[in-house]
mmCIF file of C-alpha atoms and ligand atoms in Angstrom:
data_model
loop_
_atom_site.group_PDB
_atom_site.id
_atom_site.type_symbol
_atom_site.label_atom_id
_atom_site.label_comp_id
_atom_site.label_asym_id
_atom_site.label_seq_id
_atom_site.Cartn_x
_atom_site.Cartn_y
_atom_site.Cartn_z
ATOM 1 C CA UNK O 1 153.330 43.062 100.428
ATOM 2 C CA UNK O 2 149.778 44.376 100.683
ATOM 3 C CA UNK O 3 149.355 48.115 100.377
ATOM 4 C CA UNK O 4 146.388 50.432 100.680
ATOM 5 C CA UNK O 5 142.889 49.279 101.572
ATOM 6 C CA UNK O 6 141.274 49.869 98.168
ATOM 7 C CA UNK O 7 137.696 49.204 99.289
ATOM 8 C CA UNK O 8 135.357 47.458 101.672
ATOM 9 C CA UNK O 9 132.561 45.673 99.794
ATOM 10 C CA UNK O 10 129.086 45.424 101.307
ATOM 11 C CA UNK O 11 126.474 43.124 99.767
ATOM 12 C CA UNK O 12 122.985 44.617 99.904
ATOM 13 C CA UNK O 13 119.508 43.425 98.896
ATOM 14 C CA UNK O 14 118.455 46.886 97.578
ATOM 15 C CA UNK O 15 121.262 48.985 96.142
ATOM 16 C CA UNK O 16 119.080 52.066 95.544
ATOM 17 C CA UNK O 17 118.109 52.134 99.214
ATOM 18 C CA UNK O 18 121.719 51.539 100.291
ATOM 19 C CA UNK O 19 123.016 54.314 97.988
ATOM 20 C CA UNK O 20 120.404 56.692 99.400
ATOM 21 C CA UNK O 21 121.427 55.791 102.941
ATOM 22 C CA UNK O 22 125.078 56.605 102.218
ATOM 23 C CA UNK O 23 124.256 59.765 100.227
ATOM 24 C CA UNK O 24 121.524 61.286 102.395
ATOM 25 C CA UNK O 25 121.956 59.861 105.884
ATOM 26 C CA UNK O 26 125.747 59.563 105.961
ATOM 27 C CA UNK O 27 126.451 62.455 103.581
ATOM 28 C CA UNK O 28 128.929 60.569 101.406
ATOM 29 C CA UNK O 29 129.949 60.992 97.759
ATOM 30 C CA UNK O 30 128.060 58.200 95.984
ATOM 31 C CA UNK O 31 128.369 57.083 92.322
ATOM 32 C CA UNK O 32 125.570 56.007 90.015
ATOM 33 C CA UNK O 33 124.690 52.294 90.013
ATOM 34 C CA UNK O 34 126.568 50.380 87.308
ATOM 35 C CA UNK O 35 125.316 46.958 86.151
ATOM 36 C CA UNK O 36 128.264 44.578 85.671
ATOM 37 C CA UNK O 37 126.689 41.533 84.013
ATOM 38 C CA UNK O 38 130.067 39.834 83.534
ATOM 39 C CA UNK O 39 130.485 39.874 87.348
ATOM 40 C CA UNK O 40 126.843 39.115 88.243
ATOM 41 C CA UNK O 41 126.481 42.279 90.329
ATOM 42 C CA UNK O 42 125.397 45.899 90.178
ATOM 43 C CA UNK O 43 127.899 48.192 91.899
ATOM 44 C CA UNK O 44 127.850 51.611 93.523
ATOM 45 C CA UNK O 45 131.101 53.195 94.703
ATOM 46 C CA UNK O 46 131.262 55.505 97.674
ATOM 47 C CA UNK O 47 134.371 57.645 97.834
ATOM 48 C CA UNK O 48 135.692 58.376 101.307
ATOM 49 C CA UNK O 49 138.798 60.455 102.018
ATOM 50 C CA UNK O 50 140.932 57.378 102.749
ATOM 51 C CA UNK O 51 139.246 54.480 100.920
ATOM 52 C CA UNK O 52 136.098 53.413 99.077
ATOM 53 C CA UNK O 53 132.999 51.423 99.908
ATOM 54 C CA UNK O 54 131.687 49.133 97.165
ATOM 55 C CA UNK O 55 127.974 48.332 97.402
ATOM 56 C CA UNK O 56 127.043 45.094 95.621
ATOM 57 C CA UNK O 57 123.560 43.969 94.616
ATOM 58 C CA UNK O 58 122.983 40.611 92.881
ATOM 59 C CA UNK O 59 122.420 40.781 89.118
ATOM 60 C CA UNK O 60 121.115 37.801 87.168
ATOM 61 C CA UNK O 61 120.349 34.236 88.255
ATOM 62 C CA UNK O 62 123.951 33.115 88.920
ATOM 63 C CA UNK O 63 125.191 36.040 90.979
ATOM 64 C CA UNK O 64 128.274 35.153 93.071
ATOM 65 C CA UNK O 65 126.760 37.059 96.020
ATOM 66 C CA UNK O 66 123.314 35.368 95.967
ATOM 67 C CA UNK O 67 124.301 32.747 98.556
ATOM 68 C CA UNK O 68 125.828 35.385 100.829
ATOM 69 C CA UNK O 69 122.590 37.391 100.807
ATOM 70 C CA UNK O 70 120.557 34.250 101.515
ATOM 71 C CA UNK O 71 122.650 33.809 104.674
ATOM 72 C CA UNK O 72 122.653 37.570 105.420
ATOM 73 C CA UNK O 73 119.285 38.859 104.187
ATOM 74 C CA UNK O 74 119.781 42.429 105.374
ATOM 75 C CA UNK O 75 123.266 42.590 103.809
ATOM 76 C CA UNK O 76 126.749 42.553 105.296
ATOM 77 C CA UNK O 77 130.460 43.017 104.700
ATOM 78 C CA UNK O 78 131.346 40.731 101.794
ATOM 79 C CA UNK O 79 135.074 41.304 101.206
ATOM 80 C CA UNK O 80 138.052 43.584 101.746
ATOM 81 C CA UNK O 81 140.244 44.658 98.835
ATOM 82 C CA UNK O 82 143.954 45.306 99.330
ATOM 83 C CA UNK O 83 146.211 46.793 96.679
ATOM 84 C CA UNK O 84 149.339 44.983 95.538
ATOM 85 C CA UNK O 85 152.013 46.212 93.143
ATOM 86 C CA UNK O 86 152.339 42.941 91.177
ATOM 87 C CA UNK O 87 149.371 40.603 91.378
ATOM 88 C CA UNK O 88 151.069 37.536 89.893
ATOM 89 C CA UNK O 89 154.057 37.898 92.228
ATOM 90 C CA UNK O 90 151.612 38.265 95.160
ATOM 91 C CA UNK O 91 149.691 35.148 94.056
ATOM 92 C CA UNK O 92 152.868 33.085 93.709
ATOM 93 C CA UNK O 93 154.090 34.152 97.140
ATOM 94 C CA UNK O 94 150.726 33.356 98.775
ATOM 95 C CA UNK O 95 150.334 29.986 97.057
ATOM 96 C CA UNK O 96 153.895 29.041 98.065
ATOM 97 C CA UNK O 97 152.723 29.608 101.669
ATOM 98 C CA UNK O 98 149.668 27.377 101.207
ATOM 99 C CA UNK O 99 146.993 30.041 100.705
ATOM 100 C CA UNK O 100 144.160 29.142 98.347
ATOM 101 C CA UNK O 101 143.355 31.406 95.416
ATOM 102 C CA UNK O 102 139.755 31.106 94.201
ATOM 103 C CA UNK O 103 138.906 30.107 90.627
ATOM 104 C CA UNK O 104 141.653 29.056 88.227
ATOM 105 C CA UNK O 105 144.258 31.282 89.898
ATOM 106 C CA UNK O 106 144.541 33.643 86.956
ATOM 107 C CA UNK O 107 143.819 37.337 87.626
ATOM 108 C CA UNK O 108 140.549 38.616 86.143
ATOM 109 C CA UNK O 109 139.646 42.188 85.257
ATOM 110 C CA UNK O 110 137.591 43.469 88.195
ATOM 111 C CA UNK O 111 134.964 46.134 88.663
ATOM 112 C CA UNK O 112 137.566 48.938 88.383
ATOM 113 C CA UNK O 113 139.163 47.629 85.202
ATOM 114 C CA UNK O 114 142.247 46.364 87.105
ATOM 115 C CA UNK O 115 143.455 42.737 87.517
ATOM 116 C CA UNK O 116 142.034 41.103 90.663
ATOM 117 C CA UNK O 117 142.173 37.781 92.525
ATOM 118 C CA UNK O 118 140.175 36.464 95.466
ATOM 119 C CA UNK O 119 141.657 34.503 98.374
ATOM 120 C CA UNK O 120 139.847 31.811 100.339
ATOM 121 C CA UNK O 121 138.202 33.273 103.480
ATOM 122 C CA UNK O 122 139.189 30.241 105.588
ATOM 123 C CA UNK O 123 142.845 31.142 105.021
ATOM 124 C CA UNK O 124 142.387 34.820 106.031
ATOM 125 C CA UNK O 125 140.611 35.058 109.378
ATOM 126 C CA UNK O 126 137.194 34.247 107.924
ATOM 127 C CA UNK O 127 137.301 37.198 105.519
ATOM 128 C CA UNK O 128 137.096 37.006 101.742
ATOM 129 C CA UNK O 129 140.095 39.001 100.469
ATOM 130 C CA UNK O 130 140.354 40.604 97.042
ATOM 131 C CA UNK O 131 143.757 41.651 95.747
ATOM 132 C CA UNK O 132 143.846 44.386 93.129
ATOM 133 C CA UNK O 133 146.914 45.399 91.159
ATOM 134 C CA UNK O 134 147.336 49.111 91.823
HETATM 135 CO CO1 CO L 201 135.720 44.370 95.376
#
């Protein structure tokens, strides 16, 4: 059911420093920082030949990654995003198998303008999983 690894998301306390690290030290292709107030984060995308890295910095007082950064002050891997062909069919299949979908279970438009859902980390090997309709 799951397809390509769309991105690995890394939460960081300082997105400018993290973008510089990827651009200058690692020599990667790095986007500008984009504030996404509706998601409570600022994002930078790093394009690799086979996938992307999504850097996330908290934005605003109710950022969904604030707690993660309190527990991981120097940053860390926050979630993995897998592509699916039909996000509602994927959700129904997962819920029928007892997996928990975060929020109200309805896909939301994510940082790439595509429908996304998040799955409970306790159901997936301790890893927060994002599904994105490709
Ligand atoms: Co993501």
